[in-house]
């Protein structure tokens, strides 16, 4: 829970720095329209945000300052749109495009700022107009954009980017691991064997298994077992708990009724896992994934950063030494449940 709060704090800082930056821009626009000066703290911030070579900025508020700030923001937005479109065209995945240009944001903003500054210096040198300024309000706004982009990079480094949850189909009933509640399975004719109480308790003593393990039954037939987990509290009513883990053994007679991401897992064999990428086997296209290949044990991990803010998903297939299937399992990891 501590890491969850820590990461949220960084996201809060990112929102605050962006809000302050936008406030400075609109305060500049308001001052120009009213023919007034921006607050002195904006001047001071613009003077304080310096690189290795100190520069004396001009504490001036005029229409040219607003035009320069507006031009910088508009060109930055256009650059991001062009890069986002480029990444989308290459991958065909909107989430990938967003993740990619957010991850590169600090470099985009830094290069953009350097180019803007160089162009301004060249203009100062070549122009005969002496009424040209290096505006401290503009420097404050551009500095705010850079700090915001840096915080975004830190946030993504700490939390990663949310992956699409894994769906499994059990006898044509869709179950989203980490999201589907027990009540949805109960409404579709399933029952849970192994817990006679109406409440489930999460002991918070494991990094993979949360809550309580119960067998999944429908029409007297076993469909493997699940872990039921209270969504927020340590204890909750069974019907309100979330399915955070599912497992079915290879000798279960209902295996053919179970699919992972609409893939009939009963038709897969050991040679498929030895010769193919795991994400291709399950027809998944994760943004950030890792394959763990041990002897007769194949695990696909999606969202490999800390799972403090976004859930991590694991799909595992285990086989015996003779090549026969031991079991399939799908689980979600989330710090809130630990």
Short mmCIF file of C-alpha atoms in Angstrom, two decimals:
data_model
loop_
_atom_site.label_atom_id
_atom_site.label_comp_id
_atom_site.label_asym_id
_atom_site.label_seq_id
_atom_site.Cartn_x
_atom_site.Cartn_y
_atom_site.Cartn_z
CA UNK A 1 0.00 0.00 0.00
CA UNK A 2 2.92 2.34 0.72
CA UNK A 3 4.18 2.07 -2.88
CA UNK A 4 0.66 2.74 -4.17
CA UNK A 5 0.52 6.01 -2.20
CA UNK A 6 4.09 6.88 -3.24
CA UNK A 7 3.33 6.50 -6.96
CA UNK A 8 0.05 8.40 -6.60
CA UNK A 9 2.04 11.21 -5.00
CA UNK A 10 4.26 11.45 -8.08
CA UNK A 11 1.22 11.55 -10.35
CA UNK A 12 -0.19 14.28 -8.13
CA UNK A 13 3.05 16.27 -8.55
CA UNK A 14 2.78 15.83 -12.34
CA UNK A 15 -0.80 17.15 -12.33
CA UNK A 16 0.21 20.07 -10.13
CA UNK A 17 3.20 21.09 -12.28
CA UNK A 18 1.07 20.95 -15.44
CA UNK A 19 -1.67 22.96 -13.69
CA UNK A 20 0.81 25.63 -12.55
CA UNK A 21 2.30 25.80 -16.07
CA UNK A 22 -1.13 26.29 -17.65
CA UNK A 23 -2.01 28.83 -14.97
CA UNK A 24 1.14 30.83 -15.82
CA UNK A 25 0.22 30.79 -19.51
CA UNK A 26 -3.34 31.99 -18.92
CA UNK A 27 -2.09 34.53 -16.39
CA UNK A 28 0.26 35.87 -19.08
CA UNK A 29 -2.60 36.05 -21.58
CA UNK A 30 -4.82 37.81 -19.03
CA UNK A 31 -2.05 40.32 -18.23
CA UNK A 32 -1.45 41.10 -21.92
CA UNK A 33 -5.18 41.64 -22.57
CA UNK A 34 -5.47 43.95 -19.55
CA UNK A 35 -2.15 45.69 -20.31
CA UNK A 36 -0.75 44.67 -16.95
CA UNK A 37 2.31 42.83 -15.66
CA UNK A 38 2.31 39.16 -14.67
CA UNK A 39 2.77 38.48 -10.93
CA UNK A 40 6.33 38.94 -9.71
CA UNK A 41 6.64 35.24 -8.76
CA UNK A 42 6.40 34.32 -12.46
CA UNK A 43 9.26 36.71 -13.23
CA UNK A 44 11.29 35.21 -10.37
CA UNK A 45 10.57 31.66 -11.50
CA UNK A 46 11.57 32.52 -15.06
CA UNK A 47 14.86 33.96 -13.79
CA UNK A 48 15.47 30.98 -11.49
CA UNK A 49 15.03 28.27 -14.14
CA UNK A 50 18.54 28.33 -15.58
CA UNK A 51 20.88 25.92 -17.32
CA UNK A 52 24.62 25.64 -16.79
CA UNK A 53 25.17 29.04 -18.39
CA UNK A 54 23.25 31.74 -16.48
CA UNK A 55 21.13 33.98 -18.72
CA UNK A 56 19.62 37.31 -17.81
CA UNK A 57 15.98 37.17 -18.87
CA UNK A 58 13.85 40.26 -19.31
CA UNK A 59 10.96 40.82 -16.93
CA UNK A 60 8.65 42.03 -19.65
CA UNK A 61 4.99 41.30 -20.30
CA UNK A 62 3.81 42.15 -23.80
CA UNK A 63 2.03 40.71 -26.83
CA UNK A 64 5.26 39.26 -28.24
CA UNK A 65 5.81 37.27 -25.03
CA UNK A 66 2.31 35.80 -25.33
CA UNK A 67 2.86 35.02 -29.03
CA UNK A 68 6.17 33.31 -28.26
CA UNK A 69 4.65 31.21 -25.47
CA UNK A 70 1.65 30.31 -27.63
CA UNK A 71 3.88 29.33 -30.54
CA UNK A 72 5.98 27.10 -28.26
CA UNK A 73 2.93 25.30 -26.86
CA UNK A 74 1.25 24.87 -30.27
CA UNK A 75 4.40 23.49 -31.92
CA UNK A 76 4.93 21.11 -29.00
CA UNK A 77 1.37 19.81 -29.35
CA UNK A 78 1.83 19.38 -33.11
CA UNK A 79 5.11 17.48 -32.61
CA UNK A 80 3.39 15.10 -30.20
CA UNK A 81 0.49 14.58 -32.59
CA UNK A 82 2.86 13.81 -35.47
CA UNK A 83 4.92 11.38 -33.35
CA UNK A 84 1.78 9.77 -31.95
CA UNK A 85 0.44 9.26 -35.47
CA UNK A 86 3.80 7.85 -36.58
CA UNK A 87 3.90 5.32 -33.73
CA UNK A 88 0.26 4.41 -34.35
CA UNK A 89 0.90 3.80 -38.04
CA UNK A 90 3.86 1.56 -37.23
CA UNK A 91 2.12 -0.50 -34.58
CA UNK A 92 -1.59 -0.15 -35.31
CA UNK A 93 -2.00 0.06 -31.52
CA UNK A 94 -3.26 3.31 -30.00
CA UNK A 95 -2.13 2.35 -26.48
CA UNK A 96 1.37 1.68 -27.79
CA UNK A 97 1.45 5.07 -29.54
CA UNK A 98 0.37 6.90 -26.36
CA UNK A 99 2.82 4.94 -24.21
CA UNK A 100 5.68 5.60 -26.62
CA UNK A 101 5.35 9.35 -26.97
CA UNK A 102 4.67 9.78 -23.23
CA UNK A 103 7.84 7.83 -22.49
CA UNK A 104 9.82 10.08 -24.85
CA UNK A 105 8.15 13.27 -23.63
CA UNK A 106 11.10 14.61 -21.64
CA UNK A 107 13.42 14.28 -24.65
CA UNK A 108 10.83 15.83 -26.97
CA UNK A 109 10.37 18.82 -24.67
CA UNK A 110 14.12 19.21 -24.11
CA UNK A 111 14.97 19.17 -27.83
CA UNK A 112 12.04 21.48 -28.57
CA UNK A 113 13.25 23.95 -25.94
CA UNK A 114 16.85 23.89 -27.18
CA UNK A 115 15.75 24.47 -30.77
CA UNK A 116 13.44 27.33 -29.70
CA UNK A 117 16.28 28.95 -27.74
CA UNK A 118 18.80 28.61 -30.59
CA UNK A 119 16.33 30.11 -33.09
CA UNK A 120 15.71 33.01 -30.71
CA UNK A 121 19.45 33.67 -30.27
CA UNK A 122 20.01 33.61 -34.04
CA UNK A 123 17.13 36.03 -34.49
CA UNK A 124 18.62 38.32 -31.85
CA UNK A 125 21.98 38.33 -33.62
CA UNK A 126 20.63 38.90 -37.11
CA UNK A 127 17.83 41.32 -36.35
CA UNK A 128 18.41 45.08 -36.35
CA UNK A 129 15.43 45.53 -34.05
CA UNK A 130 16.75 46.30 -30.58
CA UNK A 131 13.37 45.84 -28.93
CA UNK A 132 13.72 42.06 -28.70
CA UNK A 133 13.61 40.31 -25.35
CA UNK A 134 14.40 37.00 -23.75
CA UNK A 135 11.20 36.84 -21.75
CA UNK A 136 11.29 35.46 -18.20
CA UNK A 137 7.53 34.60 -18.29
CA UNK A 138 8.10 32.51 -21.43
CA UNK A 139 11.08 30.80 -19.78
CA UNK A 140 8.92 30.04 -16.73
CA UNK A 141 6.24 28.42 -18.93
CA UNK A 142 8.75 26.38 -20.96
CA UNK A 143 10.52 25.37 -17.76
CA UNK A 144 7.20 24.22 -16.33
CA UNK A 145 6.59 22.08 -19.40
CA UNK A 146 10.01 20.49 -19.03
CA UNK A 147 9.50 19.74 -15.33
CA UNK A 148 6.09 18.24 -16.13
CA UNK A 149 7.58 16.00 -18.81
CA UNK A 150 10.32 14.90 -16.41
CA UNK A 151 7.74 13.96 -13.78
CA UNK A 152 5.78 12.02 -16.43
CA UNK A 153 8.93 10.04 -17.21
CA UNK A 154 9.41 9.27 -13.50
CA UNK A 155 5.77 8.21 -13.16
CA UNK A 156 6.00 5.82 -16.11
CA UNK A 157 9.28 4.45 -14.75
CA UNK A 158 7.66 3.76 -11.39
CA UNK A 159 4.24 2.49 -12.46
CA UNK A 160 4.53 1.51 -16.12
CA UNK A 161 1.50 1.77 -18.39
CA UNK A 162 -1.77 -0.08 -17.78
CA UNK A 163 -2.07 -3.34 -19.71
CA UNK A 164 -5.34 -4.69 -21.01
CA UNK A 165 -6.67 -7.29 -18.55
CA UNK A 166 -6.67 -10.97 -19.49
CA UNK A 167 -10.04 -12.50 -20.35
CA UNK A 168 -10.81 -16.16 -19.99
CA UNK A 169 -13.94 -17.92 -21.21
CA UNK A 170 -15.33 -20.62 -18.93
CA UNK A 171 -18.19 -22.52 -20.55
CA UNK A 172 -18.90 -19.43 -22.73
CA UNK A 173 -18.94 -17.11 -19.70
CA UNK A 174 -16.38 -14.31 -19.96
CA UNK A 175 -14.24 -13.71 -16.87
CA UNK A 176 -11.85 -10.76 -16.65
CA UNK A 177 -9.11 -11.65 -14.20
CA UNK A 178 -8.75 -8.94 -11.58
CA UNK A 179 -12.11 -7.33 -12.40
CA UNK A 180 -14.97 -9.84 -12.65
CA UNK A 181 -16.89 -10.26 -9.41
CA UNK A 182 -18.13 -13.56 -8.00
CA UNK A 183 -21.72 -12.36 -8.37
CA UNK A 184 -21.38 -12.50 -12.17
CA UNK A 185 -20.41 -16.18 -12.04
CA UNK A 186 -23.20 -16.92 -9.56
CA UNK A 187 -25.67 -15.28 -11.96
CA UNK A 188 -24.48 -17.61 -14.73
CA UNK A 189 -25.12 -20.80 -12.80
CA UNK A 190 -21.72 -21.31 -11.16
CA UNK A 191 -21.20 -22.02 -7.49
CA UNK A 192 -18.16 -22.05 -5.24
CA UNK A 193 -17.24 -25.13 -3.25
CA UNK A 194 -14.78 -24.97 -0.39
CA UNK A 195 -16.13 -21.96 1.45
CA UNK A 196 -19.27 -22.36 3.52
CA UNK A 197 -19.17 -18.81 4.87
CA UNK A 198 -20.82 -15.85 3.20
CA UNK A 199 -17.67 -13.79 3.67
CA UNK A 200 -14.14 -14.01 2.26
CA UNK A 201 -11.03 -12.89 4.13
CA UNK A 202 -7.79 -11.76 2.55
CA UNK A 203 -4.91 -12.58 4.90
CA UNK A 204 -2.48 -10.46 2.82
CA UNK A 205 0.35 -12.94 3.24
CA UNK A 206 1.20 -13.75 -0.39
CA UNK A 207 2.37 -11.97 -3.54
CA UNK A 208 0.47 -14.22 -5.97
CA UNK A 209 -2.60 -15.60 -4.22
CA UNK A 210 -5.04 -13.22 -2.54
CA UNK A 211 -8.12 -14.07 -0.53
CA UNK A 212 -9.43 -17.63 -0.43
CA UNK A 213 -9.25 -20.57 -2.84
CA UNK A 214 -12.55 -22.16 -3.87
CA UNK A 215 -13.50 -24.74 -6.47
CA UNK A 216 -15.62 -23.54 -9.39
CA UNK A 217 -18.66 -25.76 -9.96
CA UNK A 218 -21.41 -25.73 -12.58
CA UNK A 219 -24.06 -28.43 -13.04
CA UNK A 220 -22.09 -30.65 -10.68
CA UNK A 221 -18.90 -30.40 -12.79
CA UNK A 222 -15.63 -28.87 -11.69
CA UNK A 223 -14.12 -26.11 -13.85
CA UNK A 224 -10.95 -25.74 -11.81
CA UNK A 225 -10.55 -23.31 -8.95
CA UNK A 226 -10.35 -19.58 -8.39
CA UNK A 227 -9.15 -17.20 -5.72
CA UNK A 228 -11.81 -14.80 -4.47
CA UNK A 229 -10.43 -11.53 -3.15
CA UNK A 230 -12.11 -8.63 -1.34
CA UNK A 231 -11.72 -5.63 -3.64
CA UNK A 232 -10.67 -3.06 -1.04
CA UNK A 233 -11.11 -4.40 2.48
CA UNK A 234 -9.66 -7.36 4.32
CA UNK A 235 -13.09 -9.01 4.46
CA UNK A 236 -16.05 -8.79 2.13
CA UNK A 237 -19.16 -10.70 1.09
CA UNK A 238 -18.40 -13.59 -1.26
CA UNK A 239 -20.59 -12.21 -4.05
CA UNK A 240 -18.72 -8.87 -4.01
CA UNK A 241 -15.23 -10.41 -4.21
CA UNK A 242 -13.09 -10.25 -7.34
CA UNK A 243 -11.68 -13.22 -9.31
CA UNK A 244 -7.93 -12.63 -9.07
CA UNK A 245 -6.64 -16.10 -10.05
CA UNK A 246 -7.88 -19.07 -12.06
CA UNK A 247 -6.35 -22.51 -12.51
CA UNK A 248 -7.45 -25.68 -14.29
CA UNK A 249 -5.54 -28.96 -14.40
CA UNK A 250 -4.71 -30.85 -17.58
CA UNK A 251 -6.75 -33.89 -16.55
CA UNK A 252 -9.93 -31.84 -15.94
CA UNK A 253 -12.67 -33.15 -18.24
CA UNK A 254 -13.97 -29.58 -18.76
CA UNK A 255 -10.67 -28.27 -20.15
CA UNK A 256 -12.14 -28.06 -23.66
CA UNK A 257 -14.76 -25.61 -22.33
CA UNK A 258 -12.09 -23.20 -21.13
CA UNK A 259 -10.36 -20.60 -23.32
CA UNK A 260 -7.76 -17.93 -22.66
CA UNK A 261 -8.40 -14.83 -24.75
CA UNK A 262 -10.70 -16.98 -26.92
CA UNK A 263 -7.87 -19.46 -27.61
CA UNK A 264 -8.82 -23.11 -27.14
CA UNK A 265 -6.08 -24.14 -24.71
CA UNK A 266 -7.06 -27.82 -24.86
CA UNK A 267 -5.61 -27.95 -28.40
CA UNK A 268 -2.21 -26.56 -27.40
CA UNK A 269 0.71 -28.85 -26.66
CA UNK A 270 4.27 -28.62 -25.39
CA UNK A 271 5.76 -28.16 -28.86
CA UNK A 272 3.70 -24.97 -29.33
CA UNK A 273 5.29 -23.44 -26.25
CA UNK A 274 8.78 -24.52 -27.24
CA UNK A 275 8.58 -23.12 -30.76
CA UNK A 276 6.35 -20.02 -30.55
CA UNK A 277 6.30 -16.72 -28.67
CA UNK A 278 3.92 -16.96 -25.74
CA UNK A 279 2.07 -13.75 -26.63
CA UNK A 280 1.42 -15.14 -30.10
CA UNK A 281 0.09 -18.38 -28.66
CA UNK A 282 -2.54 -16.44 -26.71
CA UNK A 283 -3.05 -13.83 -29.49
CA UNK A 284 -2.05 -11.00 -27.17
CA UNK A 285 -0.20 -7.80 -28.00
CA UNK A 286 1.04 -6.42 -24.66
CA UNK A 287 2.93 -3.13 -24.44
CA UNK A 288 5.37 -4.39 -21.85
CA UNK A 289 5.86 -8.11 -21.37
CA UNK A 290 8.36 -10.79 -20.42
CA UNK A 291 8.54 -14.49 -21.18
CA UNK A 292 9.81 -16.81 -18.46
CA UNK A 293 10.79 -20.16 -19.91
CA UNK A 294 11.81 -22.82 -17.42
CA UNK A 295 11.93 -26.56 -17.92
CA UNK A 296 8.37 -27.49 -18.94
CA UNK A 297 7.07 -24.24 -17.39
CA UNK A 298 6.11 -21.26 -19.59
CA UNK A 299 4.94 -17.96 -18.12
CA UNK A 300 3.93 -14.75 -19.89
CA UNK A 301 4.15 -11.69 -17.62
CA UNK A 302 2.42 -8.50 -18.78
CA UNK A 303 3.16 -5.11 -17.17
CA UNK A 304 6.65 -5.85 -15.84
CA UNK A 305 6.95 -2.64 -13.79
CA UNK A 306 5.88 -2.52 -10.17
CA UNK A 307 2.20 -3.36 -9.80
CA UNK A 308 1.56 -0.61 -7.27
CA UNK A 309 -0.76 1.42 -9.51
CA UNK A 310 -1.55 -0.87 -12.47
CA UNK A 311 -2.21 -4.59 -12.26
CA UNK A 312 0.32 -7.15 -13.50
CA UNK A 313 -0.99 -10.24 -15.31
CA UNK A 314 0.54 -13.71 -15.51
CA UNK A 315 -0.45 -16.61 -17.77
CA UNK A 316 1.31 -19.85 -16.95
CA UNK A 317 1.34 -23.27 -18.61
CA UNK A 318 3.00 -26.20 -16.84
CA UNK A 319 3.79 -29.59 -18.33
CA UNK A 320 5.05 -32.89 -16.97
CA UNK A 321 8.38 -34.33 -18.08
CA UNK A 322 6.60 -36.62 -20.54
CA UNK A 323 4.98 -33.63 -22.27
CA UNK A 324 1.51 -34.02 -20.79
CA UNK A 325 -0.24 -30.91 -19.52
CA UNK A 326 -0.08 -30.28 -15.79
CA UNK A 327 -2.18 -27.09 -15.59
CA UNK A 328 -2.97 -23.64 -16.95
CA UNK A 329 -3.30 -20.64 -14.67
CA UNK A 330 -4.09 -16.95 -15.09
CA UNK A 331 -3.58 -14.45 -12.30
CA UNK A 332 -3.44 -10.74 -11.50
CA UNK A 333 -1.05 -9.09 -9.05
CA UNK A 334 -1.90 -5.81 -7.36
CA UNK A 335 -0.33 -4.20 -4.32
CA UNK A 336 -3.69 -3.12 -2.91
CA UNK A 337 -4.48 -6.81 -2.33
CA UNK A 338 -1.18 -7.57 -0.59
#
